mmCIF file of C-alpha atoms in Angstrom:
data_model
loop_
_atom_site.group_PDB
_atom_site.id
_atom_site.type_symbol
_atom_site.label_atom_id
_atom_site.label_comp_id
_atom_site.label_asym_id
_atom_site.label_seq_id
_atom_site.Cartn_x
_atom_site.Cartn_y
_atom_site.Cartn_z
ATOM 1 C CA MET A 1 -0.010 -15.025 -16.891
ATOM 2 C CA GLN A 2 2.538 -11.666 -16.802
ATOM 3 C CA VAL A 3 1.503 -8.211 -15.267
ATOM 4 C CA PHE A 4 3.295 -5.712 -16.182
ATOM 5 C CA TYR A 5 2.320 -2.076 -15.345
ATOM 6 C CA ALA A 6 0.408 0.401 -18.055
ATOM 7 C CA PRO A 7 -0.275 3.870 -16.364
ATOM 8 C CA GLY A 8 -2.299 5.842 -18.948
ATOM 9 C CA ILE A 9 -3.039 3.311 -21.318
ATOM 10 C CA SER A 10 -5.932 3.870 -23.538
ATOM 11 C CA GLY A 11 -7.384 2.531 -26.457
ATOM 12 C CA ASN A 12 -6.381 -1.200 -27.685
ATOM 13 C CA GLU A 13 -2.405 -0.116 -28.178
ATOM 14 C CA PHE A 14 0.084 0.066 -25.273
ATOM 15 C CA ILE A 15 4.091 0.287 -25.789
ATOM 16 C CA LEU A 16 5.499 -0.658 -22.363
ATOM 17 C CA ASP A 17 8.361 1.758 -20.918
ATOM 18 C CA LEU A 18 11.628 0.478 -21.246
ATOM 19 C CA ASN A 19 12.588 -1.484 -18.758
ATOM 20 C CA GLU A 20 9.234 -3.970 -19.514
ATOM 21 C CA SER A 21 10.446 -4.222 -21.936
ATOM 22 C CA ARG A 22 13.522 -5.621 -21.484
ATOM 23 C CA HIS A 23 12.221 -7.960 -18.902
ATOM 24 C CA VAL A 24 9.012 -9.066 -21.551
ATOM 25 C CA VAL A 25 12.087 -9.556 -24.200
ATOM 26 C CA ARG A 26 15.018 -9.846 -22.223
ATOM 27 C CA VAL A 27 14.773 -11.701 -19.349
ATOM 28 C CA LEU A 28 10.609 -14.049 -19.336
ATOM 29 C CA ARG A 29 12.410 -14.283 -23.445
ATOM 30 C CA MET A 30 8.089 -14.143 -23.788
ATOM 31 C CA LYS A 31 7.499 -13.715 -27.996
ATOM 32 C CA GLU A 32 5.087 -12.524 -30.173
ATOM 33 C CA GLY A 33 1.541 -14.255 -29.894
ATOM 34 C CA SER A 34 2.447 -14.514 -26.086
ATOM 35 C CA GLU A 35 -0.625 -14.181 -23.334
ATOM 36 C CA VAL A 36 -0.382 -10.824 -20.626
ATOM 37 C CA LYS A 37 -1.639 -8.955 -18.183
ATOM 38 C CA LEU A 38 -1.751 -4.994 -17.730
ATOM 39 C CA ILE A 39 -3.276 -3.397 -15.085
ATOM 40 C CA ASP A 40 -3.028 0.877 -14.930
ATOM 41 C CA GLY A 41 -3.134 1.740 -11.200
ATOM 42 C CA ARG A 42 -7.125 3.350 -11.491
ATOM 43 C CA GLY A 43 -8.926 -0.021 -11.423
ATOM 44 C CA ASN A 44 -8.572 -1.726 -15.053
ATOM 45 C CA LEU A 45 -7.221 -4.854 -15.844
ATOM 46 C CA TYR A 46 -6.356 -5.537 -19.106
ATOM 47 C CA GLU A 47 -5.953 -8.763 -21.062
ATOM 48 C CA GLY A 48 -3.812 -8.398 -24.169
ATOM 49 C CA VAL A 49 -1.145 -10.170 -26.421
ATOM 50 C CA ILE A 50 2.911 -9.575 -26.993
ATOM 51 C CA GLY A 51 2.658 -7.308 -30.677
ATOM 52 C CA VAL A 52 5.483 -6.389 -31.489
ATOM 53 C CA ALA A 53 8.706 -8.526 -28.990
ATOM 54 C CA ASP A 54 11.284 -5.187 -29.587
ATOM 55 C CA GLN A 55 13.108 -5.349 -26.076
ATOM 56 C CA LYS A 56 12.737 -0.878 -25.998
ATOM 57 C CA ARG A 57 9.483 -0.824 -27.280
ATOM 58 C CA CYS A 58 7.214 -4.534 -26.737
ATOM 59 C CA LEU A 59 3.809 -3.399 -28.434
ATOM 60 C CA ILE A 60 0.697 -4.825 -26.246
ATOM 61 C CA ARG A 61 -2.545 -5.526 -28.425
ATOM 62 C CA VAL A 62 -5.271 -5.833 -25.475
ATOM 63 C CA THR A 63 -8.425 -7.600 -26.606
ATOM 64 C CA GLY A 64 -9.858 -7.595 -23.438
ATOM 65 C CA VAL A 65 -11.147 -5.045 -20.127
ATOM 66 C CA ARG A 66 -12.721 -5.615 -17.063
ATOM 67 C CA ASN A 67 -12.982 -1.970 -14.878
ATOM 68 C CA GLU A 68 -12.747 -2.100 -11.581
ATOM 69 C CA PHE A 69 -11.582 -5.281 -10.402
ATOM 70 C CA GLU A 70 -11.513 -6.319 -7.475
ATOM 71 C CA LYS A 71 -12.153 -3.036 -5.588
ATOM 72 C CA ARG A 72 -12.551 -2.536 -2.552
ATOM 73 C CA ASN A 73 -15.785 -0.431 -0.788
ATOM 74 C CA TYR A 74 -13.992 0.286 1.940
ATOM 75 C CA ARG A 75 -9.844 2.865 2.167
ATOM 76 C CA LEU A 76 -7.390 2.605 3.958
ATOM 77 C CA HIS A 77 -4.717 5.117 4.507
ATOM 78 C CA ILE A 78 -1.624 3.579 6.880
ATOM 79 C CA ALA A 79 0.831 6.767 8.260
ATOM 80 C CA ILE A 80 3.575 4.942 9.484
ATOM 81 C CA SER A 81 6.914 6.747 11.060
ATOM 82 C CA PRO A 82 10.052 6.069 8.476
ATOM 83 C CA LEU A 83 12.768 3.601 10.043
ATOM 84 C CA LYS A 84 15.760 3.785 11.478
ATOM 85 C CA ASN A 85 16.515 0.343 8.460
ATOM 86 C CA PRO A 86 15.232 0.851 5.308
ATOM 87 C CA ASP A 87 14.989 -2.229 4.468
ATOM 88 C CA ARG A 88 12.219 -2.948 6.771
ATOM 89 C CA PHE A 89 9.852 -0.229 5.659
ATOM 90 C CA GLU A 90 10.561 -1.344 1.595
ATOM 91 C CA TRP A 91 9.228 -4.420 3.275
ATOM 92 C CA PHE A 92 5.634 -3.509 5.628
ATOM 93 C CA VAL A 93 5.180 -1.932 2.175
ATOM 94 C CA GLU A 94 5.477 -4.676 -0.122
ATOM 95 C CA LYS A 95 3.222 -6.296 2.578
ATOM 96 C CA ALA A 96 0.932 -3.985 2.304
ATOM 97 C CA VAL A 97 1.005 -3.173 -1.127
ATOM 98 C CA GLU A 98 -0.100 -6.842 -1.609
ATOM 99 C CA ILE A 99 -2.600 -6.778 0.920
ATOM 100 C CA GLY A 100 -4.411 -3.818 0.215
ATOM 101 C CA VAL A 101 -3.820 -0.036 1.017
ATOM 102 C CA ASP A 102 -4.736 2.262 -0.574
ATOM 103 C CA GLU A 103 -2.573 5.064 0.860
ATOM 104 C CA ILE A 104 0.993 5.617 2.390
ATOM 105 C CA THR A 105 2.169 8.399 4.953
ATOM 106 C CA PRO A 106 5.371 8.533 5.726
ATOM 107 C CA LEU A 107 4.653 10.186 9.466
ATOM 108 C CA LEU A 108 7.079 12.560 11.747
ATOM 109 C CA CYS A 109 6.936 11.468 14.801
ATOM 110 C CA ARG A 110 8.925 12.741 18.174
ATOM 111 C CA ASN A 111 10.895 8.712 18.059
ATOM 112 C CA SER A 112 10.959 8.711 14.302
ATOM 113 C CA GLU A 113 14.867 8.070 13.501
ATOM 114 C CA LYS A 114 14.997 8.448 10.119
ATOM 115 C CA THR A 115 13.240 11.746 8.529
ATOM 116 C CA GLY A 116 13.732 11.185 4.910
ATOM 117 C CA ILE A 117 12.809 8.487 2.298
ATOM 118 C CA LYS A 118 13.858 7.426 -0.668
ATOM 119 C CA ALA A 119 10.647 8.199 -2.452
ATOM 120 C CA GLU A 120 12.209 6.469 -5.936
ATOM 121 C CA ARG A 121 12.098 3.301 -5.017
ATOM 122 C CA ILE A 122 9.103 2.884 -2.832
ATOM 123 C CA ASN A 123 7.320 3.643 -5.924
ATOM 124 C CA ASN A 124 8.558 0.959 -7.685
ATOM 125 C CA ILE A 125 8.488 -1.304 -4.909
ATOM 126 C CA ILE A 126 4.739 -0.662 -5.057
ATOM 127 C CA VAL A 127 4.133 -1.275 -8.613
ATOM 128 C CA SER A 128 6.273 -3.832 -8.346
ATOM 129 C CA ALA A 129 3.621 -5.329 -5.346
ATOM 130 C CA MET A 130 1.099 -4.466 -7.449
ATOM 131 C CA LYS A 131 2.281 -6.888 -10.573
ATOM 132 C CA GLN A 132 2.622 -9.211 -7.916
ATOM 133 C CA SER A 133 -0.683 -9.355 -6.228
ATOM 134 C CA LEU A 134 -2.390 -8.441 -9.098
ATOM 135 C CA LYS A 135 -3.575 -5.118 -7.901
ATOM 136 C CA ALA A 136 -5.383 -3.135 -9.601
ATOM 137 C CA TYR A 137 -5.472 0.038 -8.268
ATOM 138 C CA GLY A 138 -2.351 1.230 -6.960
ATOM 139 C CA THR A 139 -1.156 2.598 -3.590
ATOM 140 C CA VAL A 140 -0.130 6.018 -3.217
ATOM 141 C CA LEU A 141 2.217 6.971 -1.310
ATOM 142 C CA ASN A 142 1.844 10.340 0.329
ATOM 143 C CA GLU A 143 4.943 12.984 1.243
ATOM 144 C CA PRO A 144 6.535 12.173 4.320
ATOM 145 C CA ALA A 145 3.686 14.957 7.243
ATOM 146 C CA LEU A 146 4.708 16.047 10.357
ATOM 147 C CA PHE A 147 2.407 14.095 13.077
ATOM 148 C CA SER A 148 1.546 17.226 14.814
ATOM 149 C CA GLU A 149 0.144 18.423 11.428
ATOM 150 C CA PHE A 150 -1.817 15.283 10.413
ATOM 151 C CA VAL A 151 -3.470 14.302 13.322
ATOM 152 C CA LYS A 152 -5.629 17.963 12.849
ATOM 153 C CA SER A 153 -6.308 17.058 8.873
ATOM 154 C CA PRO A 154 -9.559 16.466 7.879
ATOM 155 C CA PHE A 155 -10.974 12.653 7.519
ATOM 156 C CA SER A 156 -13.879 11.069 7.257
ATOM 157 C CA GLY A 157 -13.505 8.167 8.012
ATOM 158 C CA ILE A 158 -12.815 5.701 11.542
ATOM 159 C CA LYS A 159 -8.957 6.583 12.770
ATOM 160 C CA MET A 160 -7.289 4.894 15.334
ATOM 161 C CA ILE A 161 -3.791 5.511 16.725
ATOM 162 C CA PRO A 162 -1.958 1.966 17.820
ATOM 163 C CA HIS A 163 0.514 1.735 21.449
ATOM 164 C CA CYS A 164 1.890 0.655 23.829
ATOM 165 C CA ASN A 165 1.312 2.487 26.674
ATOM 166 C CA SER A 166 -1.334 0.612 28.788
ATOM 167 C CA LEU A 167 -2.006 2.644 31.491
ATOM 168 C CA SER A 168 -4.273 3.897 28.128
ATOM 169 C CA GLU A 169 -7.405 2.334 28.190
ATOM 170 C CA ARG A 170 -7.306 0.857 24.586
ATOM 171 C CA LYS A 171 -9.798 -1.017 22.614
ATOM 172 C CA SER A 172 -9.012 -3.753 19.917
ATOM 173 C CA ILE A 173 -9.597 -2.883 16.256
ATOM 174 C CA GLY A 174 -12.179 -4.970 15.619
ATOM 175 C CA ASN A 175 -14.372 -3.279 17.697
ATOM 176 C CA VAL A 176 -13.557 0.275 16.609
ATOM 177 C CA TYR A 177 -13.313 -0.747 13.107
ATOM 178 C CA HIS A 178 -16.841 -3.029 11.133
ATOM 179 C CA PRO A 179 -16.655 -4.023 7.183
ATOM 180 C CA GLY A 180 -16.654 -0.927 4.670
ATOM 181 C CA GLN A 181 -15.939 2.015 6.688
ATOM 182 C CA ASP A 182 -12.718 4.636 5.181
ATOM 183 C CA ALA A 183 -9.567 4.554 7.890
ATOM 184 C CA ILE A 184 -7.209 5.967 8.503
ATOM 185 C CA ILE A 185 -4.278 4.265 11.358
ATOM 186 C CA LEU A 186 -1.250 5.918 12.523
ATOM 187 C CA ILE A 187 1.712 3.297 13.613
ATOM 188 C CA GLY A 188 4.872 4.579 15.313
ATOM 189 C CA PRO A 189 8.236 4.758 15.143
ATOM 190 C CA GLU A 190 10.397 2.050 17.327
ATOM 191 C CA GLY A 191 10.117 4.153 20.473
ATOM 192 C CA ASP A 192 6.647 4.215 20.016
ATOM 193 C CA PHE A 193 4.194 7.558 20.033
ATOM 194 C CA SER A 194 5.707 9.942 22.754
ATOM 195 C CA ARG A 195 1.892 10.872 25.880
ATOM 196 C CA ASP A 196 1.798 13.949 24.102
ATOM 197 C CA GLU A 197 1.379 12.502 20.579
ATOM 198 C CA ILE A 198 -1.472 9.799 21.927
ATOM 199 C CA ASP A 199 -3.313 12.931 23.625
ATOM 200 C CA LEU A 200 -3.071 15.611 20.540
ATOM 201 C CA ALA A 201 -4.299 12.173 18.360
ATOM 202 C CA SER A 202 -6.751 10.997 20.784
ATOM 203 C CA GLY A 203 -8.030 14.761 20.586
ATOM 204 C CA ASN A 204 -8.727 15.184 17.330
ATOM 205 C CA GLY A 205 -11.381 11.647 17.128
ATOM 206 C CA TYR A 206 -8.439 9.489 17.406
ATOM 207 C CA SER A 207 -9.549 6.162 19.188
ATOM 208 C CA GLN A 208 -7.016 4.331 21.568
ATOM 209 C CA VAL A 209 -6.278 0.693 19.466
ATOM 210 C CA HIS A 210 -4.077 -2.388 20.592
ATOM 211 C CA MET A 211 -2.138 -4.886 18.097
ATOM 212 C CA GLY A 212 -2.836 -7.717 21.062
ATOM 213 C CA ASN A 213 -0.511 -8.646 23.825
ATOM 214 C CA SER A 214 2.303 -8.896 21.580
ATOM 215 C CA ARG A 215 4.803 -5.726 21.300
ATOM 216 C CA LEU A 216 5.641 -5.287 17.339
ATOM 217 C CA ARG A 217 8.515 -4.077 15.459
ATOM 218 C CA SER A 218 6.634 -0.923 13.348
ATOM 219 C CA GLU A 219 6.336 -2.626 10.271
ATOM 220 C CA THR A 220 5.391 -5.336 11.499
ATOM 221 C CA ALA A 221 2.797 -3.337 13.693
ATOM 222 C CA GLY A 222 1.151 -1.653 10.178
ATOM 223 C CA VAL A 223 1.291 -4.857 8.498
ATOM 224 C CA ALA A 224 -0.879 -6.602 11.260
ATOM 225 C CA ALA A 225 -3.210 -3.341 11.056
ATOM 226 C CA CYS A 226 -3.841 -4.422 7.127
ATOM 227 C CA TYR A 227 -4.190 -7.574 7.363
ATOM 228 C CA SER A 228 -6.774 -6.887 10.651
ATOM 229 C CA VAL A 229 -8.927 -4.144 8.106
ATOM 230 C CA TYR A 230 -9.250 -6.592 5.222
ATOM 231 C CA PHE A 231 -10.036 -9.674 7.502
ATOM 232 C CA ILE A 232 -13.144 -7.410 8.632
ATOM 233 C CA ASN A 233 -13.515 -6.868 5.523
ATOM 234 C CA HIS A 234 -14.107 -10.255 4.225
ATOM 235 C CA SER A 235 -13.810 -12.455 6.662
ATOM 236 C CA GLN A 236 -17.746 -13.589 5.876
ATOM 237 C CA ASP A 237 -16.678 -14.194 2.050
ATOM 238 C CA GLN A 238 -16.673 -16.872 0.010
#
């Protein structure tokens, strides 16, 4: 069943925006009476049928709703350096949303080779990944933040900074993080975090962790961090 994004939906009817309407009618060639699902980014999954198959204003009639659909008992925030190759950063965003992440913050580090992102494009990727993976809760893309300021921000959950400096004592994520805890994980640029950044984060309550024996690209490390938290929380499912 096709899934569409319906921000601000309320009541028993919703009109899809121009892009979604055109996709429904012109690309998918769906007709009146076809069944669809809607997500609103606030945790609600709607079931509905197409009432008016208009390529500019496609009307959906809601037939049911599931509140707090697959709500997790933890929140995950990944702060990751923008990457020189934007395709790699976009790949990270897509996969992280599919696995499950609540917030993403572009983190400006000493070794970051790029300082900006295309926010509108990234948000479109987030919505697409939400629909693909049937995520009813939206992922928030924050404004870029300076590392030195970000690590001093208050956070009540577990704080972790993975890095590749073998001279420091590092633990595995599984030895630091436990199921049900909120978490924030910092992911550095291609050149890794500087020694000063590691010390600053550690001094502000961040646990130093590793991602195994392999030296990972930044985007791979970000996805691995997301999956590590996901696996710890869901390893006893079924």
